[in-house]
mmCIF file of C-alpha atoms and ligand atoms in Angstrom:
data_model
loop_
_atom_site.group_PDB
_atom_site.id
_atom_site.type_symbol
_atom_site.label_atom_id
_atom_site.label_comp_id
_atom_site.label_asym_id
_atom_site.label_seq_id
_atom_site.Cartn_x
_atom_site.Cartn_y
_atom_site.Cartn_z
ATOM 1 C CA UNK A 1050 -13.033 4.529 -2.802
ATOM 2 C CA UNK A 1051 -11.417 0.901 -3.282
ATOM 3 C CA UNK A 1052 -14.104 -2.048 -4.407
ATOM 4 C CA UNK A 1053 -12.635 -5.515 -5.024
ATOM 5 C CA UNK A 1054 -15.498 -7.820 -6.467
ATOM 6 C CA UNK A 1055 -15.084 -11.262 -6.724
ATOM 7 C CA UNK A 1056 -11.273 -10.910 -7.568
ATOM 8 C CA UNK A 1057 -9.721 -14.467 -8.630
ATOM 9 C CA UNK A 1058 -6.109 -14.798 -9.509
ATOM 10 C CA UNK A 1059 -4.989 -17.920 -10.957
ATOM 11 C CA UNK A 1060 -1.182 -18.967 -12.005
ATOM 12 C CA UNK A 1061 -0.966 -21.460 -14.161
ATOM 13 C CA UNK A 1062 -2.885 -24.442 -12.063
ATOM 14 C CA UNK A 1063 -2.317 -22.552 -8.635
ATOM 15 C CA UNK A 1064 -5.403 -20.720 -7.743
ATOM 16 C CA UNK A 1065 -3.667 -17.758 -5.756
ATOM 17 C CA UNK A 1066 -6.622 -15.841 -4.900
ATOM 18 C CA UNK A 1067 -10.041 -17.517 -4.540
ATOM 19 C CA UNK A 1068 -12.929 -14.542 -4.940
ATOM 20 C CA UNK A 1069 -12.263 -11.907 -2.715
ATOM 21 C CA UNK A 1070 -14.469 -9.172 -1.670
ATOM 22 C CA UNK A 1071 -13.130 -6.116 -0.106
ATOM 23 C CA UNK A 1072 -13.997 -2.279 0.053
ATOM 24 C CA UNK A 1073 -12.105 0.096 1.272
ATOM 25 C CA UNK A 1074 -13.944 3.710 1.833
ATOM 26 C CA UNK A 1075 -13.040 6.875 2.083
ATOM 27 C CA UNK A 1076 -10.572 8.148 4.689
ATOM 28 C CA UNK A 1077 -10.484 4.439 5.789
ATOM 29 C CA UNK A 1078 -7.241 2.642 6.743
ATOM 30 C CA UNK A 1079 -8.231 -0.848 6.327
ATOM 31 C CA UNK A 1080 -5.259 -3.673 7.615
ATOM 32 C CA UNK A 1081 -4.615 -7.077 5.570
ATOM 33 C CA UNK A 1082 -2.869 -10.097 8.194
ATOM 34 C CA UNK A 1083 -2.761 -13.460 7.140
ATOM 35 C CA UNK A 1084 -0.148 -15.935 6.613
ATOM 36 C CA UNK A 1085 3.119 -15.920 4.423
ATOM 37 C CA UNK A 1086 1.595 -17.419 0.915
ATOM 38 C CA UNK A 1087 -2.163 -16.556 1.544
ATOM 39 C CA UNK A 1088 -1.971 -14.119 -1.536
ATOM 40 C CA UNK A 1089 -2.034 -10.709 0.381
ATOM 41 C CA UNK A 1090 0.829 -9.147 -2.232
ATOM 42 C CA UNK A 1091 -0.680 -10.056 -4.741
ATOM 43 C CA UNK A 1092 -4.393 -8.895 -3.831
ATOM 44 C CA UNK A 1093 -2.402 -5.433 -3.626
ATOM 45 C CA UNK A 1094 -0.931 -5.951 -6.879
ATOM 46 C CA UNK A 1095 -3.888 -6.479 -8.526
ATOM 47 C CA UNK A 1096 -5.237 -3.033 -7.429
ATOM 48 C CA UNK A 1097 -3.052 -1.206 -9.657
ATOM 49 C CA UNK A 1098 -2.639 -3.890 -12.305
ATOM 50 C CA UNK A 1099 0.853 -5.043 -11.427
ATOM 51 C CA UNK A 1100 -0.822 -8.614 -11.506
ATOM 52 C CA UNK A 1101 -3.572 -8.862 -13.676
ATOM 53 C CA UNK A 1102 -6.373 -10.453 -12.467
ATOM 54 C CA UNK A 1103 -7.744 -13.761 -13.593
ATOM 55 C CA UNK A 1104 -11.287 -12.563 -13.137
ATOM 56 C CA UNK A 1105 -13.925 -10.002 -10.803
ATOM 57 C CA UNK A 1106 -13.543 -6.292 -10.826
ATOM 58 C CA UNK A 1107 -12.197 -3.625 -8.969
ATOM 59 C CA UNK A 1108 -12.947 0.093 -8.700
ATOM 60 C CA UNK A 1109 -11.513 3.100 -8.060
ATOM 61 C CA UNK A 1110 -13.971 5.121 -7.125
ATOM 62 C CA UNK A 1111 -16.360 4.387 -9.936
ATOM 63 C CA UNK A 1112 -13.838 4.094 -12.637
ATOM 64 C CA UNK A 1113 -13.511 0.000 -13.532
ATOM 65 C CA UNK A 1114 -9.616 -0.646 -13.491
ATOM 66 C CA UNK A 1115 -9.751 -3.681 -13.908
ATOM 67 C CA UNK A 1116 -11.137 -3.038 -18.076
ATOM 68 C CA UNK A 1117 -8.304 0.070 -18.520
ATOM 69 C CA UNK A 1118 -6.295 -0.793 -21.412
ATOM 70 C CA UNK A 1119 -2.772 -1.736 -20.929
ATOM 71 C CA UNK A 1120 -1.519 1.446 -22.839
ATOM 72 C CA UNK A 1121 -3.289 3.594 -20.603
ATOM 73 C CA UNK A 1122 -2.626 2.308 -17.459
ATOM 74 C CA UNK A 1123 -0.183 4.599 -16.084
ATOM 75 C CA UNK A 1124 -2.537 7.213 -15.870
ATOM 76 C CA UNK A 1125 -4.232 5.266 -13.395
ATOM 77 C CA UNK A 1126 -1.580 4.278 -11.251
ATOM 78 C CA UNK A 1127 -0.946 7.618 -10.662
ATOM 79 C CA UNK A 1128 -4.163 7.404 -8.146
ATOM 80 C CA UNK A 1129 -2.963 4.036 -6.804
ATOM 81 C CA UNK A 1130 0.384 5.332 -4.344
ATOM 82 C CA UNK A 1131 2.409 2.071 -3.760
ATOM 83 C CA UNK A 1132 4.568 1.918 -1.156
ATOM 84 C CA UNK A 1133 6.974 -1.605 -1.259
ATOM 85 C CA UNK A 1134 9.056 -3.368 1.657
ATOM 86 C CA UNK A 1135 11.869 -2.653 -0.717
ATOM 87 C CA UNK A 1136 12.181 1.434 -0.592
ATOM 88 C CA UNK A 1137 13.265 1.674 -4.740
ATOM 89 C CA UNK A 1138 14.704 4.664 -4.578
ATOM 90 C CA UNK A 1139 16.273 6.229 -7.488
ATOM 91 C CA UNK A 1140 20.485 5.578 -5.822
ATOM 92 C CA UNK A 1141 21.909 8.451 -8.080
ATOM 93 C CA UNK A 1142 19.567 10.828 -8.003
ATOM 94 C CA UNK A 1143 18.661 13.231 -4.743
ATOM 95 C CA UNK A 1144 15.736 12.431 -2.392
ATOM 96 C CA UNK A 1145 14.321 15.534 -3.792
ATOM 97 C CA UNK A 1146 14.903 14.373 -7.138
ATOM 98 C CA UNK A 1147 13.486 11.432 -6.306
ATOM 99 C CA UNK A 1148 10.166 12.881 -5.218
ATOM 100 C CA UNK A 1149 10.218 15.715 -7.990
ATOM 101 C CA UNK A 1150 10.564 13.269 -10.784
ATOM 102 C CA UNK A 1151 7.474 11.704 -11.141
ATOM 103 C CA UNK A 1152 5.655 15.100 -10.541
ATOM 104 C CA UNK A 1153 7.227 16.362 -13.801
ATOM 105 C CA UNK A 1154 6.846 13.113 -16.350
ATOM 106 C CA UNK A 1155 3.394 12.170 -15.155
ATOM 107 C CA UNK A 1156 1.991 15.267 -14.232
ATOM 108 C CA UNK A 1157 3.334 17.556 -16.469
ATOM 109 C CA UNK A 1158 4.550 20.053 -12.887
ATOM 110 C CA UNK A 1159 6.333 22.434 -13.701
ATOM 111 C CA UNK A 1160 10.069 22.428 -11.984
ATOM 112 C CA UNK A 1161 9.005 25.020 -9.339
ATOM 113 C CA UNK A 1162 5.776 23.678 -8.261
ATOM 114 C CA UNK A 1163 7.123 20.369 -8.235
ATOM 115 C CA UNK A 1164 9.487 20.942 -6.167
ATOM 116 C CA UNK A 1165 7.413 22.899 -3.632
ATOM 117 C CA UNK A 1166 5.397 20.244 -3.362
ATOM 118 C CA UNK A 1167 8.099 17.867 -2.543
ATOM 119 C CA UNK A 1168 10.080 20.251 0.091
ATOM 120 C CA UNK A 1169 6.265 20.003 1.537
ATOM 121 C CA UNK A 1170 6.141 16.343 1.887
ATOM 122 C CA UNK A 1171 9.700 15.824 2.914
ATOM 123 C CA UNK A 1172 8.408 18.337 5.557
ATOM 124 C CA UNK A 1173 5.483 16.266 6.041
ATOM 125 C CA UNK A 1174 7.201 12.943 6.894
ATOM 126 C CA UNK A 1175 10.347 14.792 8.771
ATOM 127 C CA UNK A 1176 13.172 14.971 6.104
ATOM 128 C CA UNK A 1177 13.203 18.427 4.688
ATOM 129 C CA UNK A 1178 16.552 18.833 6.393
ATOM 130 C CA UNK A 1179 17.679 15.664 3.589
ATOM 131 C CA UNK A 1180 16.736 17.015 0.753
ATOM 132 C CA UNK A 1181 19.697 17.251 -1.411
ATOM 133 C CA UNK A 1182 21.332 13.924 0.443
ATOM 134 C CA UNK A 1183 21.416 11.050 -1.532
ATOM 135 C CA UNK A 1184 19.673 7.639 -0.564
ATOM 136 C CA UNK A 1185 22.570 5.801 0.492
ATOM 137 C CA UNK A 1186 23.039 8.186 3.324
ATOM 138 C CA UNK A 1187 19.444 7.656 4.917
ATOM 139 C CA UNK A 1188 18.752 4.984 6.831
ATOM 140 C CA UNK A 1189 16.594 2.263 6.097
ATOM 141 C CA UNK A 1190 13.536 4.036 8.028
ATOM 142 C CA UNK A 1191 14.098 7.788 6.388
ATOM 143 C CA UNK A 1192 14.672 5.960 2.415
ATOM 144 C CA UNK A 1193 10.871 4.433 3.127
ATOM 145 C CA UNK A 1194 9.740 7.568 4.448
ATOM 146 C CA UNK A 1195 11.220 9.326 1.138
ATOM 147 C CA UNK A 1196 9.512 6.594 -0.712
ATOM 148 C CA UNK A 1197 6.027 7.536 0.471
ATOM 149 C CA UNK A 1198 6.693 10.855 0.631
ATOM 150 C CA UNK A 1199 7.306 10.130 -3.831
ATOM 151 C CA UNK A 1200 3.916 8.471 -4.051
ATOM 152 C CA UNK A 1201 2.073 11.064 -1.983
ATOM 153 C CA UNK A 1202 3.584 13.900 -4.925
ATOM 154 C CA UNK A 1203 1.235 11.975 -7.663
ATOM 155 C CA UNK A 1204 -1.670 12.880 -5.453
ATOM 156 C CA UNK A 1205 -3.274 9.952 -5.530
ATOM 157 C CA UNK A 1206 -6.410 8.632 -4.336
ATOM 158 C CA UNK A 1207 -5.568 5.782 -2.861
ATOM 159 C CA UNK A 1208 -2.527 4.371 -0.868
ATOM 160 C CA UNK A 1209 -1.420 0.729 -0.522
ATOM 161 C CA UNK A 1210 1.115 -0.574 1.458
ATOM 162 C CA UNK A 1211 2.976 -4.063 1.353
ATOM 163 C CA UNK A 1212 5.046 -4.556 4.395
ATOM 164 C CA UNK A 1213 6.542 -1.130 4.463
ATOM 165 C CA UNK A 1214 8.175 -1.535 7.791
ATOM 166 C CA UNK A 1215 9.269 -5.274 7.464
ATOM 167 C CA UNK A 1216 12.852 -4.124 5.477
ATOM 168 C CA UNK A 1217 13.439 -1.992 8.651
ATOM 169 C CA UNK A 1218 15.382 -2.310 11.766
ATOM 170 C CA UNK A 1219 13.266 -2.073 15.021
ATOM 171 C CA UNK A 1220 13.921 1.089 16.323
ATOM 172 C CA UNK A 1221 12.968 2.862 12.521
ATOM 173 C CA UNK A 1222 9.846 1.340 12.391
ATOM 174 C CA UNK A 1223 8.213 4.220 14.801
ATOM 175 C CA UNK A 1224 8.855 6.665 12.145
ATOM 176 C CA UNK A 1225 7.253 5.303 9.838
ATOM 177 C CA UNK A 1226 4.345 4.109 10.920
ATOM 178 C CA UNK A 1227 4.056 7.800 12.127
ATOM 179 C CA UNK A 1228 3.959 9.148 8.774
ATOM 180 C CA UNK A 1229 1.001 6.619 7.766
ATOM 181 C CA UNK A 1230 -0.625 7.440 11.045
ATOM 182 C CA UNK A 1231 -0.207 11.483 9.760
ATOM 183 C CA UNK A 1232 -1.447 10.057 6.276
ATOM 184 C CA UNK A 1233 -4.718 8.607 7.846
ATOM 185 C CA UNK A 1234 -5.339 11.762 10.011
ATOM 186 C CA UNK A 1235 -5.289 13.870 6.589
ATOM 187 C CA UNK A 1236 -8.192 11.715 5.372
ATOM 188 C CA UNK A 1237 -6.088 9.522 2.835
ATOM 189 C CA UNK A 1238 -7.743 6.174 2.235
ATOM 190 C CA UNK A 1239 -4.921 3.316 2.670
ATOM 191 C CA UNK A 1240 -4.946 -0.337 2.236
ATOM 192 C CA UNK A 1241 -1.927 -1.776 4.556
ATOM 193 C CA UNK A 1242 -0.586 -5.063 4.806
ATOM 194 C CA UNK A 1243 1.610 -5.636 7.398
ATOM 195 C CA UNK A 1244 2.758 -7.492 10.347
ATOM 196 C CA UNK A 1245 2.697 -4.644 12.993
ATOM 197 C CA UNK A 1246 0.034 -5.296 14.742
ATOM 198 C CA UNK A 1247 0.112 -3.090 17.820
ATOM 199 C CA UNK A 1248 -0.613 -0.621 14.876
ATOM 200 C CA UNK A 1249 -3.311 -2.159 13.695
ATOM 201 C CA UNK A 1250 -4.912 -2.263 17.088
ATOM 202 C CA UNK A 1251 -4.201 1.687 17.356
ATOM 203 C CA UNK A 1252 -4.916 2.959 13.591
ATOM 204 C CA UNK A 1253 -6.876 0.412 11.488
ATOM 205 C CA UNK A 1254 -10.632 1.106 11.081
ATOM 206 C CA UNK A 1255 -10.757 -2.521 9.749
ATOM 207 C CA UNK A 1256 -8.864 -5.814 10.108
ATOM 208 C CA UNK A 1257 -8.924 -8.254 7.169
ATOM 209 C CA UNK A 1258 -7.663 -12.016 7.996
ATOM 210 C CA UNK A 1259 -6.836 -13.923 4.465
ATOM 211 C CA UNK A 1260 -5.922 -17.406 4.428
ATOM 212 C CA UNK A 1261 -5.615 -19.233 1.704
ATOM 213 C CA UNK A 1262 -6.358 -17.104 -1.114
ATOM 214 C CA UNK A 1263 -10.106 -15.599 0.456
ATOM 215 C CA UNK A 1264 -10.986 -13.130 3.521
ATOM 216 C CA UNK A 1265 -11.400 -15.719 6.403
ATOM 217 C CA UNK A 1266 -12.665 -12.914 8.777
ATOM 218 C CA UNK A 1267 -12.888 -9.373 8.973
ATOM 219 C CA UNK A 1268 -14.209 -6.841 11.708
ATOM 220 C CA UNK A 1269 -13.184 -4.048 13.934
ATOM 221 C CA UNK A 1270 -9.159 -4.296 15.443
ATOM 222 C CA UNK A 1271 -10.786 -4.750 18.668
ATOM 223 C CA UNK A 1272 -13.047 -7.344 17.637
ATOM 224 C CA UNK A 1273 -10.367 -9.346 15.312
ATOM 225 C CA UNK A 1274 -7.719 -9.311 17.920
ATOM 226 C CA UNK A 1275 -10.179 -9.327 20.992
ATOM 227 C CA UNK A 1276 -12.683 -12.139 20.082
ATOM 228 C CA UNK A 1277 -11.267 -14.000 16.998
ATOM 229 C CA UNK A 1278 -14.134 -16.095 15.479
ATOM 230 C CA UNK A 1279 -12.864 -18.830 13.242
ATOM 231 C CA UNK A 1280 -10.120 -21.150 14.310
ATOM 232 C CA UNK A 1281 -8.082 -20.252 11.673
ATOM 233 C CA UNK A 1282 -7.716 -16.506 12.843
ATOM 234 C CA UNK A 1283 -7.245 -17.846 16.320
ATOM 235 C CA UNK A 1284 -3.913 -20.020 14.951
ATOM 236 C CA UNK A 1285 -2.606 -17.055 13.231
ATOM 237 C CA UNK A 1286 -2.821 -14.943 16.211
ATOM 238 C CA UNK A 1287 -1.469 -17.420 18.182
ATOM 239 C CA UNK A 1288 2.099 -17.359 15.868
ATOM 240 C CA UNK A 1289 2.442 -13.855 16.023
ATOM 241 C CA UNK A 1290 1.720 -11.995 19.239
HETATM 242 P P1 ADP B 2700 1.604 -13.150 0.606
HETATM 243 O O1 ADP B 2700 1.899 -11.748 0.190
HETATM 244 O O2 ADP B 2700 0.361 -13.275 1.425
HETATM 245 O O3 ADP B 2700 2.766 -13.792 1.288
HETATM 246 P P2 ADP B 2700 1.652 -13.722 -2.224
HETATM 247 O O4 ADP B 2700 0.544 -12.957 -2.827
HETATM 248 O O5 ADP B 2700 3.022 -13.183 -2.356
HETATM 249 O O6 ADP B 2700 1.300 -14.016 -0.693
HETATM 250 O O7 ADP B 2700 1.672 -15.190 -2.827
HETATM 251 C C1 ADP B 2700 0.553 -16.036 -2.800
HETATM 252 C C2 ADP B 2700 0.874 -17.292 -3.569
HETATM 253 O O8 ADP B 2700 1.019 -16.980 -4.937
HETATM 254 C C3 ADP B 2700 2.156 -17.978 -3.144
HETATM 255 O O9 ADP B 2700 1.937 -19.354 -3.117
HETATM 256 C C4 ADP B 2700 3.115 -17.605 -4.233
HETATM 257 O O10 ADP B 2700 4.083 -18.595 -4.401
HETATM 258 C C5 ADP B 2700 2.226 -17.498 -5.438
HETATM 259 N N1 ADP B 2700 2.732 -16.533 -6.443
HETATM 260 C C6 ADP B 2700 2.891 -15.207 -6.260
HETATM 261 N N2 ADP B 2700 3.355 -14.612 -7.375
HETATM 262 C C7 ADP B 2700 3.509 -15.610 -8.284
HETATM 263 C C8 ADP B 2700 3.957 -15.666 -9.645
HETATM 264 N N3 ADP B 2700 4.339 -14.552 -10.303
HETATM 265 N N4 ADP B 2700 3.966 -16.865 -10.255
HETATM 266 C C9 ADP B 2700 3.559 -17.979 -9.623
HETATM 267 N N5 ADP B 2700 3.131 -18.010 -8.339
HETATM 268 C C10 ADP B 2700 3.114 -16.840 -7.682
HETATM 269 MG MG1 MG B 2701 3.552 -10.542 0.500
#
């Protein structure tokens, strides 16, 4: 579903990311750990062309993204959910607003079907009973899950997540990670960088280690957390469990 080939992002004379390789399938929820600075945000930005890359190619399904021309790029990021630490919510608008908005300028929705789909995904992630609350009176942990609940409207074909839980206080981290373990039991394909990493042991299909700009290690949770391979994985873990 996802294909990074031989992605290299360069800024200015910093070489950010050096050739990665990484496919994500179908259905799979494949988890990105590494260090602060090893270039995991911007590996995820380069998926949807937030960051364009300095070389390699990367697929969405079969279609190249990586050659799309600028002016058509939107289109494409409507397959390409991204979910942020920061939630972005739209602060005057209504969290059903915010998830019927995009519906109707990208997809053309009608008002009525746009907003049945979003009363079903507010359902979906637990916060039908908010929908005409504004953002400032959700918590951290319900604004993220309105957040995902906006990408999931676009129907997209891929979801990628950069530290969606790291904004949050402790105790609303559960419900989210709830709604992306939901997500993966629905058969959506997710790319997730994060620190939780009791989660990863219970949800991810795949572990990825980067360090320094390139995959050190990848494998199985059980095998990445259980029997850690290169020193450099071993370090990491060390820091944060
Ligand atoms: P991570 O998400 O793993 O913490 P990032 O992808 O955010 O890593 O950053 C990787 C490296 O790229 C860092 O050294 C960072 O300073 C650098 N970097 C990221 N974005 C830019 C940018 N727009 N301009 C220059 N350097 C950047
Ligand atoms: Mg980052």
């Amino acid at each position: 579903m996802l294909e990074i080939r031989s992605l290299e992002k360069r800024f200015d004379e910093i070489e950010v990311l050096r050739s990665i390789d990484l496919e994500v399938h179908r259905g799979e929820l494949v988890f990105v750990i590494g260090p602060s600075g090893s270039g995991k945000s911007t590996m995820l930005r380069c998926c949807n062309r937030l960051e364009e890359p300095t070389s390699g190619a990367i697929f969405i399904e079969d279609r190249r993204i990586t050659d799309i021309p600028r002016k058509d790029l939107d289109a494409m990021r409507q397959q390409v959910g991204m979910v942020f630490q920061s939630f972005n919510l739209y602060p005057h608008m209504s969290v059903l607003k915010n998830v019927v908005l995009a519906q109707k300028y990208a997809l053309k929705r009608n008002r009525a079907a746009a907003e049945e789909k979003a009363m079903a995904l507010l359902e979906q992630v637990g916060l039908a009973h908010k929908a005409q609350a504004m953002p400032s009176e959700l918590s951290g942990g319900q604004q993220q899950r309105v957040a995902i609940a906006r990408a999931l409207a676009l129907d997209p074909k891929v979801m990628l997540f950069d530290e969606p839980t790291s904004a949050l206080d402790p105790e609303l981290v559960g419900s989210v990670l709830k709604v992306m373990k939901d997500m993966k039991e629905q058969g959506m394909t997710m790319l997730v960088v994060s620190h939780e990493m009791a989660f990863a042991r219970e949800a991810a299909d795949r572990v990825v280690f980067m360090d320094g700009g390139v995959v050190v290690e990848q494998g199985p949770p059980e095998e990445i957390f259980g029997n850690p391979k290169s020193s450099r994985l071993r370090e990491f873990l060390s820091h944060v469990s």
